[in-house]
JSON list of C-alpha atoms in Angstrom, two decimals:
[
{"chain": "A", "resi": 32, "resn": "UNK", "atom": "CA", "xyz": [78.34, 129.73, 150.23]},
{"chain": "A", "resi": 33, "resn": "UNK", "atom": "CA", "xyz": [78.05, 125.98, 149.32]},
{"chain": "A", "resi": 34, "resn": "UNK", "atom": "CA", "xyz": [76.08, 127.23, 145.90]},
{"chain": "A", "resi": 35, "resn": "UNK", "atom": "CA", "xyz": [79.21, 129.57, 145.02]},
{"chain": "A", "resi": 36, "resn": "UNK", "atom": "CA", "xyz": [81.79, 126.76, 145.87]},
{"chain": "A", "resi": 37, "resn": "UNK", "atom": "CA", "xyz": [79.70, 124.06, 143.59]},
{"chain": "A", "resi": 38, "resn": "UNK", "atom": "CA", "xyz": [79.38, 126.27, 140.52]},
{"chain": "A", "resi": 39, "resn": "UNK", "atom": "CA", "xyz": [82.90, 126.10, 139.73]},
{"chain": "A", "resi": 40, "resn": "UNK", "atom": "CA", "xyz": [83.08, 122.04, 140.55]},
{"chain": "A", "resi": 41, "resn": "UNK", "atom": "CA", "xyz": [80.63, 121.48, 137.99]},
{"chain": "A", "resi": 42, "resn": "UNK", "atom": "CA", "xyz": [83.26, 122.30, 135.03]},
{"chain": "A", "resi": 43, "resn": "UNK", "atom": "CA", "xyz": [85.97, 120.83, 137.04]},
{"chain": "A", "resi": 44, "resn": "UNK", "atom": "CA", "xyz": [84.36, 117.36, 136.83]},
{"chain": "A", "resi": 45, "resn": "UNK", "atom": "CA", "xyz": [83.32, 118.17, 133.18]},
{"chain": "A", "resi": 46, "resn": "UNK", "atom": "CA", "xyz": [86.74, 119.22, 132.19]},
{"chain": "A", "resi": 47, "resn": "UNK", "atom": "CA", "xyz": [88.34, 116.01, 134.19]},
{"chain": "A", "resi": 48, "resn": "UNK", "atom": "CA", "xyz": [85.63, 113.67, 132.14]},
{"chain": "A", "resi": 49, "resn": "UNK", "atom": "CA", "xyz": [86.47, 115.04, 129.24]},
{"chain": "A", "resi": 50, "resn": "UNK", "atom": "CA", "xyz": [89.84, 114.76, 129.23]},
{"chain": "A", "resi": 51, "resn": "UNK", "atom": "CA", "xyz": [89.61, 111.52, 130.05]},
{"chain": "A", "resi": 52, "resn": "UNK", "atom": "CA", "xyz": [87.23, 110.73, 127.18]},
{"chain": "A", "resi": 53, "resn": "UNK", "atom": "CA", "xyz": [90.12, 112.10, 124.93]},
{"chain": "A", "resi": 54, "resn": "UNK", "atom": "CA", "xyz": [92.32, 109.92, 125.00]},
{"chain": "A", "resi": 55, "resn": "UNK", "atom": "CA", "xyz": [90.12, 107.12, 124.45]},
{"chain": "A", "resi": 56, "resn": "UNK", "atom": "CA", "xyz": [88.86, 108.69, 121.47]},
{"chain": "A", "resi": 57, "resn": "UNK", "atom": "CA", "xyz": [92.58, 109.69, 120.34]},
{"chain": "A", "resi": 58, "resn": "UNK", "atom": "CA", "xyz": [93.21, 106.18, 120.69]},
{"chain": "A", "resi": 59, "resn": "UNK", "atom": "CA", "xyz": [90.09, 105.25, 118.73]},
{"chain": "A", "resi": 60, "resn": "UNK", "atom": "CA", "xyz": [91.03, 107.55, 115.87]},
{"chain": "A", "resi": 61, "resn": "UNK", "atom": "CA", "xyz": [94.86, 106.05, 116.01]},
{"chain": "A", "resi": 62, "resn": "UNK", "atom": "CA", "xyz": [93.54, 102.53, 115.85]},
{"chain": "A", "resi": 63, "resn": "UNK", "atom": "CA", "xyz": [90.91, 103.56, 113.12]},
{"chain": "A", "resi": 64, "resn": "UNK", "atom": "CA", "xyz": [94.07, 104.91, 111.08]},
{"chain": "A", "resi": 65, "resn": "UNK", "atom": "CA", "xyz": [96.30, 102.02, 111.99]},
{"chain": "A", "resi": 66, "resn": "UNK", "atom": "CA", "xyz": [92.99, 99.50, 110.39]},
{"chain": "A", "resi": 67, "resn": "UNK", "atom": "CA", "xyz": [92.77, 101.35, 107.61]},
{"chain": "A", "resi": 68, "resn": "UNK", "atom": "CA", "xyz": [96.66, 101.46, 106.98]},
{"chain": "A", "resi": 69, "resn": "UNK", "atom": "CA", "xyz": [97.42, 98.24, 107.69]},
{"chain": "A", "resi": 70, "resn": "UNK", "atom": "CA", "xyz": [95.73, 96.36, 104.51]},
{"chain": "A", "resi": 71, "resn": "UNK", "atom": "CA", "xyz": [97.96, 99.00, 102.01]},
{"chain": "A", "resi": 72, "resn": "UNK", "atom": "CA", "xyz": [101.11, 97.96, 104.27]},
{"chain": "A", "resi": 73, "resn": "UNK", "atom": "CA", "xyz": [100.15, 94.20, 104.10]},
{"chain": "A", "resi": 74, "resn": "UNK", "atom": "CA", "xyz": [99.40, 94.36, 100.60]},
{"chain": "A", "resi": 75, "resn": "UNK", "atom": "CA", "xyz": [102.61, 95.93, 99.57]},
{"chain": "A", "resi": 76, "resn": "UNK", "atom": "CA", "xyz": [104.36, 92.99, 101.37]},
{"chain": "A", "resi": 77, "resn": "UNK", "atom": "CA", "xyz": [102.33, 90.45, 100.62]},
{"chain": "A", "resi": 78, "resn": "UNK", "atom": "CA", "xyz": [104.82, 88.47, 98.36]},
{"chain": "A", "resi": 79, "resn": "UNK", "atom": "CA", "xyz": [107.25, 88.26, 101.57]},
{"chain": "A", "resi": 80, "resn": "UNK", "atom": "CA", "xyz": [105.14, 88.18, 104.72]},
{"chain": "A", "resi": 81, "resn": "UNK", "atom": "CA", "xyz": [102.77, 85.52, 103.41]},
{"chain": "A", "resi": 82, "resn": "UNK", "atom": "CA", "xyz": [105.84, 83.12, 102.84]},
{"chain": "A", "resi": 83, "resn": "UNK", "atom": "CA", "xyz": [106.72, 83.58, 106.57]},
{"chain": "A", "resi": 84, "resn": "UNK", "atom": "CA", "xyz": [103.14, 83.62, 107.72]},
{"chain": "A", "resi": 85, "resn": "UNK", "atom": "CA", "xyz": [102.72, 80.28, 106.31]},
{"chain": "A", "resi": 86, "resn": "UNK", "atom": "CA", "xyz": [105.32, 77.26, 106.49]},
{"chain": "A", "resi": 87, "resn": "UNK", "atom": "CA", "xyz": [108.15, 77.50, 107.65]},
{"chain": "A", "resi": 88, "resn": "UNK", "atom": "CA", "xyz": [110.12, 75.58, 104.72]},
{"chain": "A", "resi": 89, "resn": "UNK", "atom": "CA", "xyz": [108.76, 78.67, 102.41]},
{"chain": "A", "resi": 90, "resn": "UNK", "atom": "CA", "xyz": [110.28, 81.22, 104.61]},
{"chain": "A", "resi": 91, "resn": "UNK", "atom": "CA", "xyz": [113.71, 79.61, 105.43]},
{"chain": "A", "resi": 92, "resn": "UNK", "atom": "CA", "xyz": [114.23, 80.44, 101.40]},
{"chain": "A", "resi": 93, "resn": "UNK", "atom": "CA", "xyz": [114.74, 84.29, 102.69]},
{"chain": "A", "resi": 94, "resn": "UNK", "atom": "CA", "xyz": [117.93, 85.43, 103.71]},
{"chain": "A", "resi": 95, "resn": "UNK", "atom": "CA", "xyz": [119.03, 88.66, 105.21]},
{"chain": "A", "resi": 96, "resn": "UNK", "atom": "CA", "xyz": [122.00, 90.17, 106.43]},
{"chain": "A", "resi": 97, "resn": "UNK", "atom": "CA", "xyz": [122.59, 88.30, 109.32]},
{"chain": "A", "resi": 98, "resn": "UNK", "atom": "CA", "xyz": [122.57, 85.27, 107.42]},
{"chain": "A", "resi": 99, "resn": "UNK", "atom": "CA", "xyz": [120.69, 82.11, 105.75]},
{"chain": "A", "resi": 100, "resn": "UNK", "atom": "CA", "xyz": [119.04, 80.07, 107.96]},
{"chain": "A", "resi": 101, "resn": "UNK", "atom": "CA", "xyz": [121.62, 79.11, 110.78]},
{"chain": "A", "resi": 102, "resn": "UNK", "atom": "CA", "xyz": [124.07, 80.51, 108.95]},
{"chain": "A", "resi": 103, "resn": "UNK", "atom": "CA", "xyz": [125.08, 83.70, 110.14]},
{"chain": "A", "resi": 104, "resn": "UNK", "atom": "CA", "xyz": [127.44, 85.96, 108.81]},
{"chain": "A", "resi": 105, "resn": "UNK", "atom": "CA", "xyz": [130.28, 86.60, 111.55]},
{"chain": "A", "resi": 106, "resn": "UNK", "atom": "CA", "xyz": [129.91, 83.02, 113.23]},
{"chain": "A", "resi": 107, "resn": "UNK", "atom": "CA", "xyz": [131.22, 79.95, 113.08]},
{"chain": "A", "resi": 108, "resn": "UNK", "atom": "CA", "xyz": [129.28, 77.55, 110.46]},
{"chain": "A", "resi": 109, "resn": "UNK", "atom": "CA", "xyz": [127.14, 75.42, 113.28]},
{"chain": "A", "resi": 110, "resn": "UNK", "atom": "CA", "xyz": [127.98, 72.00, 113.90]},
{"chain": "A", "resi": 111, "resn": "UNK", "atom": "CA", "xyz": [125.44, 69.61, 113.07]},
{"chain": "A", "resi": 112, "resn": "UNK", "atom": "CA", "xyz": [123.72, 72.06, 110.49]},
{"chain": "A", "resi": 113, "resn": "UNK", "atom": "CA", "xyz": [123.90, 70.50, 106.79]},
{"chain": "A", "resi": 114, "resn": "UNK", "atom": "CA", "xyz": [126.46, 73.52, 105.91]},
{"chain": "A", "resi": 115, "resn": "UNK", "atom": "CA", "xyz": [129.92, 71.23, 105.10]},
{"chain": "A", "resi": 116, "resn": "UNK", "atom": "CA", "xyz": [132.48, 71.57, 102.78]},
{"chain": "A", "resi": 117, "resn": "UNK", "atom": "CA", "xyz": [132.20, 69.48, 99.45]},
{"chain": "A", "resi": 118, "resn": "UNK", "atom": "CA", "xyz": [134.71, 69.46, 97.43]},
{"chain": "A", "resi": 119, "resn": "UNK", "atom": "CA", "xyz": [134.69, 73.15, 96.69]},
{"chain": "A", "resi": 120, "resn": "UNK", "atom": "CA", "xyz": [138.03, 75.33, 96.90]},
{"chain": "A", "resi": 121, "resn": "UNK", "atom": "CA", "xyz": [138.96, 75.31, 99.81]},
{"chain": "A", "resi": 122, "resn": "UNK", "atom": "CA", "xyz": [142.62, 76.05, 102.00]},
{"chain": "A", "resi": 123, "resn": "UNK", "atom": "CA", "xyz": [143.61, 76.69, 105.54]},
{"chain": "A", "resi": 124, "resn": "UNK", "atom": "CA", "xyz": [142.66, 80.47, 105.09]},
{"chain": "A", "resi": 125, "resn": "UNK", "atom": "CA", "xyz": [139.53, 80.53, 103.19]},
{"chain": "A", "resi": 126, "resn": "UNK", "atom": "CA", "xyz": [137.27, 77.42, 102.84]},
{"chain": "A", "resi": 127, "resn": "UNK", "atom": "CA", "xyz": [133.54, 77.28, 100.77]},
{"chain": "A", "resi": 128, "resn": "UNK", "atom": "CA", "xyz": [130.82, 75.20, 102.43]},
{"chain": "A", "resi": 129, "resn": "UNK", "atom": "CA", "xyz": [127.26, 74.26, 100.95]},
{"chain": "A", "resi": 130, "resn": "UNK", "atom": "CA", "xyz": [124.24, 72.58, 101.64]},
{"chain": "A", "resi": 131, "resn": "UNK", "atom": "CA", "xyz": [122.00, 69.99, 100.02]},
{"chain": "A", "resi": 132, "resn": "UNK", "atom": "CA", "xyz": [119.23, 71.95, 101.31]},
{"chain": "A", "resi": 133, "resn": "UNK", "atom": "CA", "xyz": [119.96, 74.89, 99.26]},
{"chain": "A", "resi": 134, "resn": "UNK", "atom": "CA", "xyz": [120.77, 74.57, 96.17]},
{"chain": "A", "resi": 135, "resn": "UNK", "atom": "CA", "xyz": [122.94, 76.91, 94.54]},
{"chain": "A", "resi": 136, "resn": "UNK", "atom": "CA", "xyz": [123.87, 78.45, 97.77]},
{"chain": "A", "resi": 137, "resn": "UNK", "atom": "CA", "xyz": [127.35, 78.41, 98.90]},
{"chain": "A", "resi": 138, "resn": "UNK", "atom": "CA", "xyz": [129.40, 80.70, 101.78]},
{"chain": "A", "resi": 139, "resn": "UNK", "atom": "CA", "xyz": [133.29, 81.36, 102.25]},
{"chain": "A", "resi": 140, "resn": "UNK", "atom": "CA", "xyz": [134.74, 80.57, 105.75]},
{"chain": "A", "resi": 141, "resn": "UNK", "atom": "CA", "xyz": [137.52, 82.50, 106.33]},
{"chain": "A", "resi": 142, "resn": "UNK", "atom": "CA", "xyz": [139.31, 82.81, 110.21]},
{"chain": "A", "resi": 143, "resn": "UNK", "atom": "CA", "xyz": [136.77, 80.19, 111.30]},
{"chain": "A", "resi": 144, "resn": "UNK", "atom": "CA", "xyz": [134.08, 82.84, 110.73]},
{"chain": "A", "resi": 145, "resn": "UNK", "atom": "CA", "xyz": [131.15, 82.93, 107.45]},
{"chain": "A", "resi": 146, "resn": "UNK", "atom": "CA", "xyz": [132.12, 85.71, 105.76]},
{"chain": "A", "resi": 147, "resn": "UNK", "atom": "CA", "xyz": [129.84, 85.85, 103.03]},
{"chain": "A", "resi": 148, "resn": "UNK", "atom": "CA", "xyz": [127.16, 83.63, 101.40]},
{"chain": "A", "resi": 149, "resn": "UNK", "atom": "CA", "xyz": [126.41, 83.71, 97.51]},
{"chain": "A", "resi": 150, "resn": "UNK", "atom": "CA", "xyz": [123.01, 83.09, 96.45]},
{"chain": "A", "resi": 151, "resn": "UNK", "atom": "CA", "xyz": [123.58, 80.99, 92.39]},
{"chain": "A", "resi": 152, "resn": "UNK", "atom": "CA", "xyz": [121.37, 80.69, 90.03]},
{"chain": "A", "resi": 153, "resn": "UNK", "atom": "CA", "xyz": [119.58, 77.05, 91.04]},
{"chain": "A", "resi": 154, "resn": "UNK", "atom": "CA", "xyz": [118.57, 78.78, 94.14]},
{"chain": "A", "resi": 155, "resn": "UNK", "atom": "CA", "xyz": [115.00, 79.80, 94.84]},
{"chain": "A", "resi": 156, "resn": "UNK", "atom": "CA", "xyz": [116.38, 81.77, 97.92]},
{"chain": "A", "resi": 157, "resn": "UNK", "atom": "CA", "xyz": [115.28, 85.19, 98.05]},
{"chain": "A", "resi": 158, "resn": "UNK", "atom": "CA", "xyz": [115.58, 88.75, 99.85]},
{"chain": "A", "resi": 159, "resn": "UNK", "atom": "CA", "xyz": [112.52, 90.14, 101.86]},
{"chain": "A", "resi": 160, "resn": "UNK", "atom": "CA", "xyz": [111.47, 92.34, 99.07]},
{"chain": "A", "resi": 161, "resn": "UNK", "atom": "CA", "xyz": [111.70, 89.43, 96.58]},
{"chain": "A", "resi": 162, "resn": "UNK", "atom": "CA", "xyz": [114.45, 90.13, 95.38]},
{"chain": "A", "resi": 163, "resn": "UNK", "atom": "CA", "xyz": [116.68, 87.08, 93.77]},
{"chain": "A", "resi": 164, "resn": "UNK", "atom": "CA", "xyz": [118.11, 85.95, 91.13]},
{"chain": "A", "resi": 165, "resn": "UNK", "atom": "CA", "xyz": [116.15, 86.31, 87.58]},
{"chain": "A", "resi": 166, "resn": "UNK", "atom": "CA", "xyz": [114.79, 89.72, 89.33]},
{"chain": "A", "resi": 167, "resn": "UNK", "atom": "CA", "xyz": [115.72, 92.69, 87.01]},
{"chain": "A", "resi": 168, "resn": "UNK", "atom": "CA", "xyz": [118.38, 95.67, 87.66]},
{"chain": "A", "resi": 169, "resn": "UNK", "atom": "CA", "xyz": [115.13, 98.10, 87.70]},
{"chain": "A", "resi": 170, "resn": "UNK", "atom": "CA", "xyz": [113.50, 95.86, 90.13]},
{"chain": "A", "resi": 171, "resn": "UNK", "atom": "CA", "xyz": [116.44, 96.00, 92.22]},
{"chain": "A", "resi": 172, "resn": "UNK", "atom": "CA", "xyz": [117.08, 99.61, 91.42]},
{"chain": "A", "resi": 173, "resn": "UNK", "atom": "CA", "xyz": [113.67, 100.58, 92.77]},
{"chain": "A", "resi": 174, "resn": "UNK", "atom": "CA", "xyz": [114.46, 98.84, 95.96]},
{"chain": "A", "resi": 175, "resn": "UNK", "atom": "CA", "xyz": [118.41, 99.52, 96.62]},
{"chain": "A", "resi": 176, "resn": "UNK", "atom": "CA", "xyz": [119.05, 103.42, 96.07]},
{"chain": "A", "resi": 177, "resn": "UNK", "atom": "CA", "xyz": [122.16, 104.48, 95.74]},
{"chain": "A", "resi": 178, "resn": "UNK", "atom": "CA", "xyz": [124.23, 100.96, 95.07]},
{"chain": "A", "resi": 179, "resn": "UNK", "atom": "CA", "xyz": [127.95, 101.51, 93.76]},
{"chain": "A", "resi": 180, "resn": "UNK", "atom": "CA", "xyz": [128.20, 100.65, 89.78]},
{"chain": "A", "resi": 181, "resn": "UNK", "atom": "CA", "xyz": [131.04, 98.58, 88.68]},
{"chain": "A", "resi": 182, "resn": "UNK", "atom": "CA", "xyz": [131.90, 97.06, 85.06]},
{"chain": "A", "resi": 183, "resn": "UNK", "atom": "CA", "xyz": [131.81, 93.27, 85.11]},
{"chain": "A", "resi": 184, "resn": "UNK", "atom": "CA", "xyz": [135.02, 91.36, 85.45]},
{"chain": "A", "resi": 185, "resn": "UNK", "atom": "CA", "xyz": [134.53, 88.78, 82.77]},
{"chain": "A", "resi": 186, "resn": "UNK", "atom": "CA", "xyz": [130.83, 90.18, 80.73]},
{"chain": "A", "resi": 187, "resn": "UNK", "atom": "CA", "xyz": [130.55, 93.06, 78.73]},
{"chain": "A", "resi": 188, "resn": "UNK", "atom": "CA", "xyz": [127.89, 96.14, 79.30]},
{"chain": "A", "resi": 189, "resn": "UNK", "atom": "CA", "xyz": [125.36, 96.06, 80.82]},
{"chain": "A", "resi": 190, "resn": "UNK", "atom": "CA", "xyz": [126.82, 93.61, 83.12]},
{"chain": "A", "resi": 191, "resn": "UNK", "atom": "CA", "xyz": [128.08, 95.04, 86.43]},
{"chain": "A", "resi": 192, "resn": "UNK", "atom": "CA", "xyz": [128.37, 94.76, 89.70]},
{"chain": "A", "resi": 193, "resn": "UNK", "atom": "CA", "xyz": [126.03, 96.80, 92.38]},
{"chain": "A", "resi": 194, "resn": "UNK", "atom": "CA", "xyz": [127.46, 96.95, 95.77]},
{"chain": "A", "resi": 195, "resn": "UNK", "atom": "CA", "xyz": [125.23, 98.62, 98.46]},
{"chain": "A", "resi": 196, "resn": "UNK", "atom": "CA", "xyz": [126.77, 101.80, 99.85]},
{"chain": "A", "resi": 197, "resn": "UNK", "atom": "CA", "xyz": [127.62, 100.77, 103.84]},
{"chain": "A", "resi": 198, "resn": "UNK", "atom": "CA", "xyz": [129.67, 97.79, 102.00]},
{"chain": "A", "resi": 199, "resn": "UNK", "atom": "CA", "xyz": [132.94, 99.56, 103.18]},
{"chain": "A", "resi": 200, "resn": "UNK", "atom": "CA", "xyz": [131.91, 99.86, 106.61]},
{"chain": "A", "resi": 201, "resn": "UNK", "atom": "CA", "xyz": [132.70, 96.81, 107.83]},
{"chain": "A", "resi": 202, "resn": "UNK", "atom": "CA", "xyz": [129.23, 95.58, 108.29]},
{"chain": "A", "resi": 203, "resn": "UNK", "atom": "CA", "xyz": [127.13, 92.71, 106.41]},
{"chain": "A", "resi": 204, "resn": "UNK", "atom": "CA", "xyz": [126.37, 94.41, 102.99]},
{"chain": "A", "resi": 205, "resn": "UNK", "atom": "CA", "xyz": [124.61, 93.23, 99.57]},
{"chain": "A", "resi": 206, "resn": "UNK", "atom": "CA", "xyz": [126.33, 93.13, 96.42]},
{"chain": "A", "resi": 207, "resn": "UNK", "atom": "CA", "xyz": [124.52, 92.02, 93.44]},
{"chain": "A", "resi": 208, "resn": "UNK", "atom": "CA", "xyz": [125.90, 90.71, 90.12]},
{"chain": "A", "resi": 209, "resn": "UNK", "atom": "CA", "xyz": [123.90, 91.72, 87.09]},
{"chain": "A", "resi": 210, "resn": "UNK", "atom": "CA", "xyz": [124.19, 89.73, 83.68]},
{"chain": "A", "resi": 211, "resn": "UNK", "atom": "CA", "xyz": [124.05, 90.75, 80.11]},
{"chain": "A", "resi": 212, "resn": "UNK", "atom": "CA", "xyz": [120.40, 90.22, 80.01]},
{"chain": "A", "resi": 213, "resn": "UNK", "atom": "CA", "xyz": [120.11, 92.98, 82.64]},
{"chain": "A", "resi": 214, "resn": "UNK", "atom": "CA", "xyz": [119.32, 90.72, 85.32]},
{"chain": "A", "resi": 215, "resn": "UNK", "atom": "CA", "xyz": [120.45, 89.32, 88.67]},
{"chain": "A", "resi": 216, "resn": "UNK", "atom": "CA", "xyz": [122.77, 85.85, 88.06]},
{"chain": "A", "resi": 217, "resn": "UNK", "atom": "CA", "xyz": [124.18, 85.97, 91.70]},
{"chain": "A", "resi": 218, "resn": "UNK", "atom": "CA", "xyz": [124.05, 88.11, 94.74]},
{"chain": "A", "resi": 219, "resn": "UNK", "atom": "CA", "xyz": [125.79, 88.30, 97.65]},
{"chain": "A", "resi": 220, "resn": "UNK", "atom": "CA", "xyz": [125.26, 88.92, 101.95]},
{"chain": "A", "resi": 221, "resn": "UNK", "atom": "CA", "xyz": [128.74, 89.28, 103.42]},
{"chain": "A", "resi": 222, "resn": "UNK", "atom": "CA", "xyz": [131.29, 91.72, 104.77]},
{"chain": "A", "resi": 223, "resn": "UNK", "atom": "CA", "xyz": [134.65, 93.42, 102.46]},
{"chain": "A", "resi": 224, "resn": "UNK", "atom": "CA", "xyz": [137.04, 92.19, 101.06]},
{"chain": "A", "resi": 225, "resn": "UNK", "atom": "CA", "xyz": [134.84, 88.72, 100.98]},
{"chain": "A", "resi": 226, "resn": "UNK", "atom": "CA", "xyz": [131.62, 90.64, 99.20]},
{"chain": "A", "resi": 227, "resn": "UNK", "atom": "CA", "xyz": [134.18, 91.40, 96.58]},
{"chain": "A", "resi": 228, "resn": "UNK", "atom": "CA", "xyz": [135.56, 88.66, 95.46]},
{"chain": "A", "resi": 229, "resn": "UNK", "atom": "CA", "xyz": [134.20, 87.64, 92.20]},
{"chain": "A", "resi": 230, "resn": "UNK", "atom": "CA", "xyz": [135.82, 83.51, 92.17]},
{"chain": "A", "resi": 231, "resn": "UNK", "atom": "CA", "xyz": [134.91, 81.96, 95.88]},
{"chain": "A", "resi": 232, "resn": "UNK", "atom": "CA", "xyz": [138.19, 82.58, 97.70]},
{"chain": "A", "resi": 233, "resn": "UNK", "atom": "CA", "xyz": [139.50, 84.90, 95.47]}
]
């Protein structure tokens, strides 16, 4: 009797060890891939991640689409920040602010709220994927899909205007301006009708 009840243990306990070996190993083969991944993924973002790996005046110079720095788009501009109006246009509805830190850089204030910030051409500021001005339209082509043409208001083709697809949406957007020399002279993080507005306030 106890020899007929122990044969069948014996797999029991092999199956149980075994399945708790597996996991282990599916772990080990997850963390093997995730090693050998992880110099390709590093690699291909190497121009942005070692900017924010490293100092931290090298990767204030990237903005997204929450904002630049503490500059955020929906929010007040913050008091105490260098962000100040300077002579620029400004008027009770819509007001442009800058900073000496960042040259080139300037955002419209309208309803007490950042509603966009341009990115000029004496800025080094830049998006994650490296994108900024100087970049070409194919480099920023082969990272924005699917951006809205538009002729340029005041430059002859191949100027234009590319204005990311959710722009209409009411969210933060990206809207770049593309010279004759089929590259980036500004570009843009804001919401409508602000992203489109091609002389500060207007």
């Amino acid at each position: 009797m106890t020899r007929f009840l122990s044969l069948p243990l014996l797999p029991l306990a092999l199956l149980v060890a075994l399945a708790a070996c597996s996991p282990d190993a599916d772990q080990q083969a997850a963390n093997g891939a995730s090693e050998t991944s992880a110099p390709a993924a590093s690699s291909a973002s190497a121009p942005v991640a070692s900017p924010e790996a490293g100092s931290a005046p090298a990767s204030r110079n990237v903005i997204g689409l929450e904002g630049l720095g503490d500059l955020r788009i929906g929010e007040a501009v913050p008091e105490g920040g260098s962000f100040a109006e300077r002579g620029a246009q400004t008027s009770d509805a819509c007001r442009t602010v800058s900073s000496p830190d960042y040259p080139g850089v300037y955002a419209i204030v309208a309803d007490g709220k950042v509603q966009r910030i341009t990115i000029g051409q004496r800025s080094d500021v830049k998006l994650a994927e490296g994108v900024g001005v100087g970049s070409s339209e194919t480099e920023v082509r082969s990272w924005f899909g699917g951006f809205r043409e538009e002729p340029h208001k005041y430059e002859e083709a191949p100027a234009k205007y590319l204005t990311a697809p959710n722009a209409e949406s009411g969210s933060s957007a990206l809207r770049f301006e593309i010279g004759r020399d089929g590259k980036v002279k500004l570009f843009h993080i804001g919401v409508m009708p602000y992203l489109a507005y091609v002389e500060a306030c207007a």
